[in-house]
Amino acid sequence: MPTEGEIDADINKRHDSGVTAKSSEMFELENQLESMKLTESKLRRQCNELAQDLKYTRDKAENDIQEALRGLGELSKTRRDIRKLQDELKALKDSEKQAVQDVKMQLDGEKKKWLKIEKSHKTEIEGLKRLVEEKKAETGELKKKITDLSRNLSAARAQAKATNNNTCPSPIQQKQSDGARPNRLAVSSIGNPLDRISELESEIARLKGIHEPHNCEQFSVASLEQLADAKALQEAAEAEVEGYRHFEHANKKLMEKHAADSQQIINLIKEMGRYKVRVKQLEDLAVKEDQADSDVVGSDDAKATVAATLELSAIVPCASVAPVTPQDNDAEIDDLKHRLHNAELEKEMFLTEYADYARSHEDMTAELNANFHEIQDLDAENVELIAKNEQLSSQLEINVQTLNAKFQDTEQQIAKAKEELTKEFQEKLDLLAEQEKQRTNALSTNQNLRAHLDDLGTSILSLSTPSAPKSSFLIRSTSPSIATNALDIPTAISDLLPNIALTIKIRPSEKRNWALLRHVQSAISTSSSLDILGPPDLVRNFVAGMQDVEKTFKEKTELAEKLEMAVVEAQDEIEMLKERVREVVICKNPRHRALKEELEAKESRLQMQSQLLAEWGEKEG
């Protein structure tokens, strides 16, 4: 039998072993927890690094896409600029050709014109010169004729004198007179010398008359003036021709500049073509290099063998030609090594350049692929936008139709509200008349009051006579329950005159009676007021009901007018929006959403108005 001490020791031992096991387990769990925490932190760092790498890659891809788009935009812009320059160049060339042709035609026309004018002036000058010479010759002939006639006249006078003296001329005088007389002026008979003298005088006068208006000096002066005018015209024509030559020179410069610009554009196009050919060559070179990557090691061995062969072949001829000393062989070997080193450096340079070209080719290929995919995405997005635009256009038309229908419904509601207002107003008037009738039946009839009212009616009939006073009025509207009374005008004359009672029987249910009361009130005086005589409770109810009905009718009339104005404004806005929709056929601009939002705002506004009408109808109902 174990003792109590042994049992306690055993229990303590077991407890210590359990505590030790638990502590070791806890330590192991703590270690696992620490390792898990480290793993978690490591994984988090890796995730952060991956996220950063992903972000960097995305940013780089976006930047590449933006660069590609920018490059495409610049390329398209350059193409558009080139096309625009070509069009401008063509238009400028056509305009310059047309201007040159116009200037040439104008210049040719002016040349022909001035040549014609110059020719006509020369012809005219030659004609004037000939005319001057003819006139000079004619003047000489006339002078000769005058001399002959004077001599003949002297001979005739002498002969006449001898005849008058009855003397016969000597044979010598007869011979002289016969010799001096011309053949064409021979005297037919000796008996009429005076007639011959008068004939010769008339001939001399005629010749002088012919010679007088054709003065040679006047012809000469006129010819010189015409010649000066012709020279001035010729100088003006030469100055104009010089101006046209200046224009032609400027036009030639413009054409040369145009040709230089055209040549520059052609050079740019050729340079672009060379760049394209260079890119294609680089692509072919990259393909060939990819095919030759597997043979790089073998080619290096072959080159080494060839280099060794070259070294041996370089040594053998030298040895075969002449004895070679070791120093010469060393120099040749050093030279060959130097050449081999240069060849290797050149090879490395070529390989580096090829690697650069390969990388640029890969980058360009990737960029072109990205641009191609981007263009495809843009085309798809464009198609989607066009479809969305068509859908929005159809939706816009549907919204316009819906708004038109709502406007029609609103107009119908307004008309219905007007009818309800009129009906309600009439019902209230009928209700007031019914209340008045019921209270009238409840009142007691007084015979004295009826007699007094009859007397008042008789006095009212007397107002229609011309002798009736008009200084003041007592207006009293009596019915079985209601009477209206106007206060007297507070004047000195009205204090002296008696009051006149005017009885007006009305029905409160008829609206025209109220208009009559207003006319009567405005007719009596501006300082008088309209009093209603009768039972106090009935008078108060009548006045309050009349005021409420008038106030309600006024408010509802104003509300209906406002609603009508709002409907008219909304219809105008709808028409304006329809016109804008008709103008926009296919809208590729995202700003078309503004129209949609505006239509939605108009629709919500109409809904609010419809809701206001509905609430007003419920309140009135």
PDB file of N, CA and C in Angstrom, residues 460-539:
ATOM      1  N   ILE A 460     -88.940 103.868 -54.037  1.00  0.00           N
ATOM      2  CA  ILE A 460     -87.947 103.563 -55.077  1.00  0.00           C
ATOM      3  C   ILE A 460     -88.525 103.818 -56.455  1.00  0.00           C
ATOM      4  N   LEU A 461     -89.836 103.498 -56.623  1.00  0.00           N
ATOM      5  CA  LEU A 461     -90.462 103.749 -57.916  1.00  0.00           C
ATOM      6  C   LEU A 461     -90.488 105.232 -58.242  1.00  0.00           C
ATOM      7  N   SER A 462     -90.591 106.064 -57.187  1.00  0.00           N
ATOM      8  CA  SER A 462     -90.605 107.504 -57.440  1.00  0.00           C
ATOM      9  C   SER A 462     -89.248 108.042 -57.871  1.00  0.00           C
ATOM     10  N   LEU A 463     -88.170 107.236 -57.748  1.00  0.00           N
ATOM     11  CA  LEU A 463     -86.840 107.699 -58.175  1.00  0.00           C
ATOM     12  C   LEU A 463     -86.735 107.829 -59.681  1.00  0.00           C
ATOM     13  N   SER A 464     -87.599 107.140 -60.431  1.00  0.00           N
ATOM     14  CA  SER A 464     -87.521 107.197 -61.883  1.00  0.00           C
ATOM     15  C   SER A 464     -88.028 108.504 -62.445  1.00  0.00           C
ATOM     16  N   THR A 465     -88.730 109.360 -61.634  1.00  0.00           N
ATOM     17  CA  THR A 465     -89.231 110.642 -62.118  1.00  0.00           C
ATOM     18  C   THR A 465     -88.096 111.639 -62.174  1.00  0.00           C
ATOM     19  N   PRO A 466     -88.171 112.664 -63.073  1.00  0.00           N
ATOM     20  CA  PRO A 466     -87.083 113.647 -63.199  1.00  0.00           C
ATOM     21  C   PRO A 466     -86.882 114.482 -61.954  1.00  0.00           C
ATOM     22  N   SER A 467     -87.928 114.652 -61.115  1.00  0.00           N
ATOM     23  CA  SER A 467     -87.807 115.510 -59.942  1.00  0.00           C
ATOM     24  C   SER A 467     -87.177 114.806 -58.767  1.00  0.00           C
ATOM     25  N   ALA A 468     -86.732 113.577 -58.939  1.00  0.00           N
ATOM     26  CA  ALA A 468     -86.148 112.823 -57.823  1.00  0.00           C
ATOM     27  C   ALA A 468     -84.797 113.400 -57.478  1.00  0.00           C
ATOM     28  N   PRO A 469     -84.456 113.578 -56.184  1.00  0.00           N
ATOM     29  CA  PRO A 469     -83.148 114.123 -55.799  1.00  0.00           C
ATOM     30  C   PRO A 469     -82.049 113.109 -56.041  1.00  0.00           C
ATOM     31  N   LYS A 470     -80.834 113.614 -56.314  1.00  0.00           N
ATOM     32  CA  LYS A 470     -79.698 112.759 -56.654  1.00  0.00           C
ATOM     33  C   LYS A 470     -78.475 113.039 -55.783  1.00  0.00           C
ATOM     34  N   SER A 471     -78.649 113.711 -54.661  1.00  0.00           N
ATOM     35  CA  SER A 471     -77.484 114.067 -53.856  1.00  0.00           C
ATOM     36  C   SER A 471     -76.940 112.876 -53.095  1.00  0.00           C
ATOM     37  N   SER A 472     -77.815 112.006 -52.569  1.00  0.00           N
ATOM     38  CA  SER A 472     -77.356 110.832 -51.824  1.00  0.00           C
ATOM     39  C   SER A 472     -78.293 109.686 -52.105  1.00  0.00           C
ATOM     40  N   PHE A 473     -77.787 108.457 -51.821  1.00  0.00           N
ATOM     41  CA  PHE A 473     -78.554 107.257 -52.132  1.00  0.00           C
ATOM     42  C   PHE A 473     -78.542 106.369 -50.913  1.00  0.00           C
ATOM     43  N   LEU A 474     -79.655 105.730 -50.696  1.00  0.00           N
ATOM     44  CA  LEU A 474     -79.731 104.643 -49.720  1.00  0.00           C
ATOM     45  C   LEU A 474     -80.060 103.398 -50.503  1.00  0.00           C
ATOM     46  N   ILE A 475     -79.060 102.543 -50.675  1.00  0.00           N
ATOM     47  CA  ILE A 475     -79.231 101.346 -51.497  1.00  0.00           C
ATOM     48  C   ILE A 475     -79.537 100.201 -50.564  1.00  0.00           C
ATOM     49  N   ARG A 476     -80.689  99.584 -50.756  1.00  0.00           N
ATOM     50  CA  ARG A 476     -81.104  98.485 -49.903  1.00  0.00           C
ATOM     51  C   ARG A 476     -81.579  97.349 -50.779  1.00  0.00           C
ATOM     52  N   SER A 477     -80.948  96.239 -50.675  1.00  0.00           N
ATOM     53  CA  SER A 477     -81.327  95.054 -51.431  1.00  0.00           C
ATOM     54  C   SER A 477     -82.012  94.112 -50.474  1.00  0.00           C
ATOM     55  N   THR A 478     -83.306  93.911 -50.711  1.00  0.00           N
ATOM     56  CA  THR A 478     -84.104  93.092 -49.794  1.00  0.00           C
ATOM     57  C   THR A 478     -84.508  91.824 -50.480  1.00  0.00           C
ATOM     58  N   SER A 479     -84.478  90.787 -49.731  1.00  0.00           N
ATOM     59  CA  SER A 479     -84.994  89.482 -50.120  1.00  0.00           C
ATOM     60  C   SER A 479     -85.651  88.921 -48.878  1.00  0.00           C
ATOM     61  N   PRO A 480     -86.156  87.748 -48.870  1.00  0.00           N
ATOM     62  CA  PRO A 480     -86.732  87.205 -47.639  1.00  0.00           C
ATOM     63  C   PRO A 480     -85.752  87.170 -46.488  1.00  0.00           C
ATOM     64  N   SER A 481     -84.436  87.277 -46.775  1.00  0.00           N
ATOM     65  CA  SER A 481     -83.492  87.171 -45.658  1.00  0.00           C
ATOM     66  C   SER A 481     -82.395  88.206 -45.663  1.00  0.00           C
ATOM     67  N   ILE A 482     -82.095  88.887 -46.813  1.00  0.00           N
ATOM     68  CA  ILE A 482     -80.901  89.722 -46.938  1.00  0.00           C
ATOM     69  C   ILE A 482     -81.301  91.076 -47.482  1.00  0.00           C
ATOM     70  N   ALA A 483     -80.697  92.166 -46.953  1.00  0.00           N
ATOM     71  CA  ALA A 483     -80.881  93.518 -47.480  1.00  0.00           C
ATOM     72  C   ALA A 483     -79.554  94.230 -47.437  1.00  0.00           C
ATOM     73  N   THR A 484     -79.245  94.989 -48.492  1.00  0.00           N
ATOM     74  CA  THR A 484     -77.980  95.729 -48.574  1.00  0.00           C
ATOM     75  C   THR A 484     -78.266  97.198 -48.394  1.00  0.00           C
ATOM     76  N   ASN A 485     -77.438  97.915 -47.650  1.00  0.00           N
ATOM     77  CA  ASN A 485     -77.638  99.331 -47.349  1.00  0.00           C
ATOM     78  C   ASN A 485     -76.315 100.056 -47.516  1.00  0.00           C
ATOM     79  N   ALA A 486     -76.342 101.214 -48.189  1.00  0.00           N
ATOM     80  CA  ALA A 486     -75.160 102.054 -48.359  1.00  0.00           C
ATOM     81  C   ALA A 486     -75.277 103.247 -47.436  1.00  0.00           C
ATOM     82  N   LEU A 487     -74.179 103.606 -46.765  1.00  0.00           N
ATOM     83  CA  LEU A 487     -74.184 104.757 -45.872  1.00  0.00           C
ATOM     84  C   LEU A 487     -74.337 106.044 -46.667  1.00  0.00           C
ATOM     85  N   ASP A 488     -74.905 107.066 -45.999  1.00  0.00           N
ATOM     86  CA  ASP A 488     -75.091 108.358 -46.657  1.00  0.00           C
ATOM     87  C   ASP A 488     -73.760 109.060 -46.823  1.00  0.00           C
ATOM     88  N   ILE A 489     -73.676 109.898 -47.861  1.00  0.00           N
ATOM     89  CA  ILE A 489     -72.472 110.686 -48.104  1.00  0.00           C
ATOM     90  C   ILE A 489     -72.421 111.799 -47.061  1.00  0.00           C
ATOM     91  N   PRO A 490     -71.348 111.930 -46.305  1.00  0.00           N
ATOM     92  CA  PRO A 490     -71.291 112.963 -45.251  1.00  0.00           C
ATOM     93  C   PRO A 490     -70.988 114.334 -45.831  1.00  0.00           C
ATOM     94  N   THR A 491     -71.964 114.946 -46.395  1.00  0.00           N
ATOM     95  CA  THR A 491     -71.843 116.304 -46.934  1.00  0.00           C
ATOM     96  C   THR A 491     -72.906 117.185 -46.303  1.00  0.00           C
ATOM     97  N   ALA A 492     -72.769 118.459 -46.532  1.00  0.00           N
ATOM     98  CA  ALA A 492     -73.743 119.411 -45.961  1.00  0.00           C
ATOM     99  C   ALA A 492     -75.093 119.286 -46.627  1.00  0.00           C
ATOM    100  N   ILE A 493     -75.063 118.975 -47.921  1.00  0.00           N
ATOM    101  CA  ILE A 493     -76.336 118.854 -48.642  1.00  0.00           C
ATOM    102  C   ILE A 493     -77.058 117.596 -48.235  1.00  0.00           C
ATOM    103  N   SER A 494     -76.298 116.503 -48.021  1.00  0.00           N
ATOM    104  CA  SER A 494     -76.948 115.242 -47.653  1.00  0.00           C
ATOM    105  C   SER A 494     -77.563 115.311 -46.270  1.00  0.00           C
ATOM    106  N   ASP A 495     -77.041 116.175 -45.398  1.00  0.00           N
ATOM    107  CA  ASP A 495     -77.656 116.315 -44.078  1.00  0.00           C
ATOM    108  C   ASP A 495     -79.028 116.967 -44.172  1.00  0.00           C
ATOM    109  N   LEU A 496     -79.247 117.801 -45.163  1.00  0.00           N
ATOM    110  CA  LEU A 496     -80.523 118.488 -45.317  1.00  0.00           C
ATOM    111  C   LEU A 496     -81.558 117.671 -46.062  1.00  0.00           C
ATOM    112  N   LEU A 497     -81.085 116.715 -46.905  1.00  0.00           N
ATOM    113  CA  LEU A 497     -82.014 115.953 -47.726  1.00  0.00           C
ATOM    114  C   LEU A 497     -82.328 114.624 -47.069  1.00  0.00           C
ATOM    115  N   PRO A 498     -83.520 114.097 -47.312  1.00  0.00           N
ATOM    116  CA  PRO A 498     -83.863 112.788 -46.721  1.00  0.00           C
ATOM    117  C   PRO A 498     -83.147 111.670 -47.471  1.00  0.00           C
ATOM    118  N   ASN A 499     -83.007 110.507 -46.772  1.00  0.00           N
ATOM    119  CA  ASN A 499     -82.400 109.332 -47.392  1.00  0.00           C
ATOM    120  C   ASN A 499     -83.371 108.694 -48.366  1.00  0.00           C
ATOM    121  N   ILE A 500     -82.856 108.154 -49.419  1.00  0.00           N
ATOM    122  CA  ILE A 500     -83.668 107.491 -50.443  1.00  0.00           C
ATOM    123  C   ILE A 500     -83.295 106.022 -50.441  1.00  0.00           C
ATOM    124  N   ALA A 501     -84.274 105.176 -50.320  1.00  0.00           N
ATOM    125  CA  ALA A 501     -84.040 103.728 -50.259  1.00  0.00           C
ATOM    126  C   ALA A 501     -84.241 103.133 -51.641  1.00  0.00           C
ATOM    127  N   LEU A 502     -83.266 102.322 -52.050  1.00  0.00           N
ATOM    128  CA  LEU A 502     -83.331 101.628 -53.342  1.00  0.00           C
ATOM    129  C   LEU A 502     -83.291 100.134 -53.068  1.00  0.00           C
ATOM    130  N   THR A 503     -84.348  99.471 -53.416  1.00  0.00           N
ATOM    131  CA  THR A 503     -84.464  98.035 -53.134  1.00  0.00           C
ATOM    132  C   THR A 503     -84.018  97.240 -54.356  1.00  0.00           C
ATOM    133  N   ILE A 504     -83.087  96.314 -54.129  1.00  0.00           N
ATOM    134  CA  ILE A 504     -82.598  95.426 -55.187  1.00  0.00           C
ATOM    135  C   ILE A 504     -82.737  94.004 -54.694  1.00  0.00           C
ATOM    136  N   LYS A 505     -83.518  93.235 -55.364  1.00  0.00           N
ATOM    137  CA  LYS A 505     -83.697  91.830 -55.000  1.00  0.00           C
ATOM    138  C   LYS A 505     -82.707  90.981 -55.806  1.00  0.00           C
ATOM    139  N   ILE A 506     -81.929  90.204 -55.087  1.00  0.00           N
ATOM    140  CA  ILE A 506     -80.910  89.377 -55.748  1.00  0.00           C
ATOM    141  C   ILE A 506     -81.015  87.950 -55.270  1.00  0.00           C
ATOM    142  N   ARG A 507     -80.395  87.098 -56.038  1.00  0.00           N
ATOM    143  CA  ARG A 507     -80.179  85.705 -55.644  1.00  0.00           C
ATOM    144  C   ARG A 507     -78.672  85.480 -55.462  1.00  0.00           C
ATOM    145  N   PRO A 508     -78.270  85.064 -54.300  1.00  0.00           N
ATOM    146  CA  PRO A 508     -76.815  84.875 -54.099  1.00  0.00           C
ATOM    147  C   PRO A 508     -76.205  83.817 -55.003  1.00  0.00           C
ATOM    148  N   SER A 509     -77.053  82.936 -55.539  1.00  0.00           N
ATOM    149  CA  SER A 509     -76.505  81.878 -56.403  1.00  0.00           C
ATOM    150  C   SER A 509     -76.155  82.377 -57.797  1.00  0.00           C
ATOM    151  N   GLU A 510     -76.624  83.584 -58.146  1.00  0.00           N
ATOM    152  CA  GLU A 510     -76.333  84.116 -59.470  1.00  0.00           C
ATOM    153  C   GLU A 510     -75.154  85.091 -59.387  1.00  0.00           C
ATOM    154  N   LYS A 511     -74.179  84.817 -60.185  1.00  0.00           N
ATOM    155  CA  LYS A 511     -72.948  85.618 -60.148  1.00  0.00           C
ATOM    156  C   LYS A 511     -73.166  87.024 -60.693  1.00  0.00           C
ATOM    157  N   ARG A 512     -74.116  87.193 -61.598  1.00  0.00           N
ATOM    158  CA  ARG A 512     -74.360  88.509 -62.182  1.00  0.00           C
ATOM    159  C   ARG A 512     -74.865  89.507 -61.146  1.00  0.00           C
ATOM    160  N   ASN A 513     -75.552  89.029 -60.102  1.00  0.00           N
ATOM    161  CA  ASN A 513     -76.020  89.924 -59.049  1.00  0.00           C
ATOM    162  C   ASN A 513     -74.852  90.558 -58.310  1.00  0.00           C
ATOM    163  N   TRP A 514     -73.786  89.820 -58.128  1.00  0.00           N
ATOM    164  CA  TRP A 514     -72.610  90.386 -57.467  1.00  0.00           C
ATOM    165  C   TRP A 514     -71.995  91.488 -58.323  1.00  0.00           C
ATOM    166  N   ALA A 515     -71.947  91.274 -59.615  1.00  0.00           N
ATOM    167  CA  ALA A 515     -71.447  92.335 -60.495  1.00  0.00           C
ATOM    168  C   ALA A 515     -72.329  93.574 -60.399  1.00  0.00           C
ATOM    169  N   LEU A 516     -73.665  93.366 -60.288  1.00  0.00           N
ATOM    170  CA  LEU A 516     -74.587  94.490 -60.140  1.00  0.00           C
ATOM    171  C   LEU A 516     -74.310  95.251 -58.852  1.00  0.00           C
ATOM    172  N   LEU A 517     -74.059  94.516 -57.763  1.00  0.00           N
ATOM    173  CA  LEU A 517     -73.741  95.172 -56.500  1.00  0.00           C
ATOM    174  C   LEU A 517     -72.457  95.994 -56.606  1.00  0.00           C
ATOM    175  N   ARG A 518     -71.447  95.469 -57.294  1.00  0.00           N
ATOM    176  CA  ARG A 518     -70.203  96.218 -57.449  1.00  0.00           C
ATOM    177  C   ARG A 518     -70.424  97.490 -58.261  1.00  0.00           C
ATOM    178  N   HIS A 519     -71.246  97.393 -59.321  1.00  0.00           N
ATOM    179  CA  HIS A 519     -71.549  98.591 -60.113  1.00  0.00           C
ATOM    180  C   HIS A 519     -72.315  99.625 -59.297  1.00  0.00           C
ATOM    181  N   VAL A 520     -73.237  99.165 -58.460  1.00  0.00           N
ATOM    182  CA  VAL A 520     -74.010 100.093 -57.627  1.00  0.00           C
ATOM    183  C   VAL A 520     -73.102 100.773 -56.616  1.00  0.00           C
ATOM    184  N   GLN A 521     -72.194  99.969 -56.015  1.00  0.00           N
ATOM    185  CA  GLN A 521     -71.277 100.547 -55.034  1.00  0.00           C
ATOM    186  C   GLN A 521     -70.357 101.585 -55.664  1.00  0.00           C
ATOM    187  N   SER A 522     -69.881 101.324 -56.869  1.00  0.00           N
ATOM    188  CA  SER A 522     -69.019 102.293 -57.546  1.00  0.00           C
ATOM    189  C   SER A 522     -69.794 103.502 -58.033  1.00  0.00           C
ATOM    190  N   ALA A 523     -71.118 103.369 -58.178  1.00  0.00           N
ATOM    191  CA  ALA A 523     -71.925 104.474 -58.704  1.00  0.00           C
ATOM    192  C   ALA A 523     -72.343 105.454 -57.618  1.00  0.00           C
ATOM    193  N   ILE A 524     -72.474 104.998 -56.373  1.00  0.00           N
ATOM    194  CA  ILE A 524     -73.019 105.900 -55.342  1.00  0.00           C
ATOM    195  C   ILE A 524     -72.003 106.957 -54.931  1.00  0.00           C
ATOM    196  N   SER A 525     -70.834 106.533 -54.446  1.00  0.00           N
ATOM    197  CA  SER A 525     -69.813 107.494 -54.048  1.00  0.00           C
ATOM    198  C   SER A 525     -68.558 106.730 -53.659  1.00  0.00           C
ATOM    199  N   THR A 526     -67.433 107.432 -53.673  1.00  0.00           N
ATOM    200  CA  THR A 526     -66.183 106.786 -53.252  1.00  0.00           C
ATOM    201  C   THR A 526     -66.066 106.718 -51.738  1.00  0.00           C
ATOM    202  N   SER A 527     -66.809 107.605 -51.024  1.00  0.00           N
ATOM    203  CA  SER A 527     -66.745 107.628 -49.559  1.00  0.00           C
ATOM    204  C   SER A 527     -67.836 106.809 -48.900  1.00  0.00           C
ATOM    205  N   SER A 528     -68.752 106.257 -49.664  1.00  0.00           N
ATOM    206  CA  SER A 528     -69.838 105.452 -49.108  1.00  0.00           C
ATOM    207  C   SER A 528     -69.447 103.995 -49.097  1.00  0.00           C
ATOM    208  N   SER A 529     -70.048 103.266 -48.204  1.00  0.00           N
ATOM    209  CA  SER A 529     -69.811 101.825 -48.097  1.00  0.00           C
ATOM    210  C   SER A 529     -71.131 101.097 -48.241  1.00  0.00           C
ATOM    211  N   LEU A 530     -71.030  99.848 -48.587  1.00  0.00           N
ATOM    212  CA  LEU A 530     -72.214  99.026 -48.823  1.00  0.00           C
ATOM    213  C   LEU A 530     -72.478  98.192 -47.577  1.00  0.00           C
ATOM    214  N   ASP A 531     -73.628  98.432 -46.973  1.00  0.00           N
ATOM    215  CA  ASP A 531     -74.026  97.675 -45.783  1.00  0.00           C
ATOM    216  C   ASP A 531     -75.101  96.674 -46.160  1.00  0.00           C
ATOM    217  N   ILE A 532     -75.100  95.570 -45.443  1.00  0.00           N
ATOM    218  CA  ILE A 532     -76.088  94.515 -45.673  1.00  0.00           C
ATOM    219  C   ILE A 532     -76.971  94.452 -44.437  1.00  0.00           C
ATOM    220  N   LEU A 533     -78.257  94.685 -44.616  1.00  0.00           N
ATOM    221  CA  LEU A 533     -79.219  94.673 -43.522  1.00  0.00           C
ATOM    222  C   LEU A 533     -79.922  93.334 -43.471  1.00  0.00           C
ATOM    223  N   GLY A 534     -80.086  92.840 -42.291  1.00  0.00           N
ATOM    224  CA  GLY A 534     -80.740  91.559 -42.120  1.00  0.00           C
ATOM    225  C   GLY A 534     -80.329  90.924 -40.816  1.00  0.00           C
ATOM    226  N   PRO A 535     -80.700  89.708 -40.619  1.00  0.00           N
ATOM    227  CA  PRO A 535     -80.274  88.992 -39.404  1.00  0.00           C
ATOM    228  C   PRO A 535     -78.757  88.913 -39.351  1.00  0.00           C
ATOM    229  N   PRO A 536     -78.150  89.182 -38.187  1.00  0.00           N
ATOM    230  CA  PRO A 536     -76.675  89.248 -38.124  1.00  0.00           C
ATOM    231  C   PRO A 536     -75.986  87.964 -38.549  1.00  0.00           C
ATOM    232  N   ASP A 537     -76.495  86.822 -38.059  1.00  0.00           N
ATOM    233  CA  ASP A 537     -75.818  85.557 -38.420  1.00  0.00           C
ATOM    234  C   ASP A 537     -75.917  85.277 -39.917  1.00  0.00           C
ATOM    235  N   LEU A 538     -77.075  85.569 -40.499  1.00  0.00           N
ATOM    236  CA  LEU A 538     -77.223  85.337 -41.937  1.00  0.00           C
ATOM    237  C   LEU A 538     -76.343  86.294 -42.752  1.00  0.00           C
ATOM    238  N   VAL A 539     -76.248  87.561 -42.288  1.00  0.00           N
ATOM    239  CA  VAL A 539     -75.411  88.542 -42.992  1.00  0.00           C
ATOM    240  C   VAL A 539     -73.944  88.137 -42.925  1.00  0.00           C
TER     241      VAL A 539
END
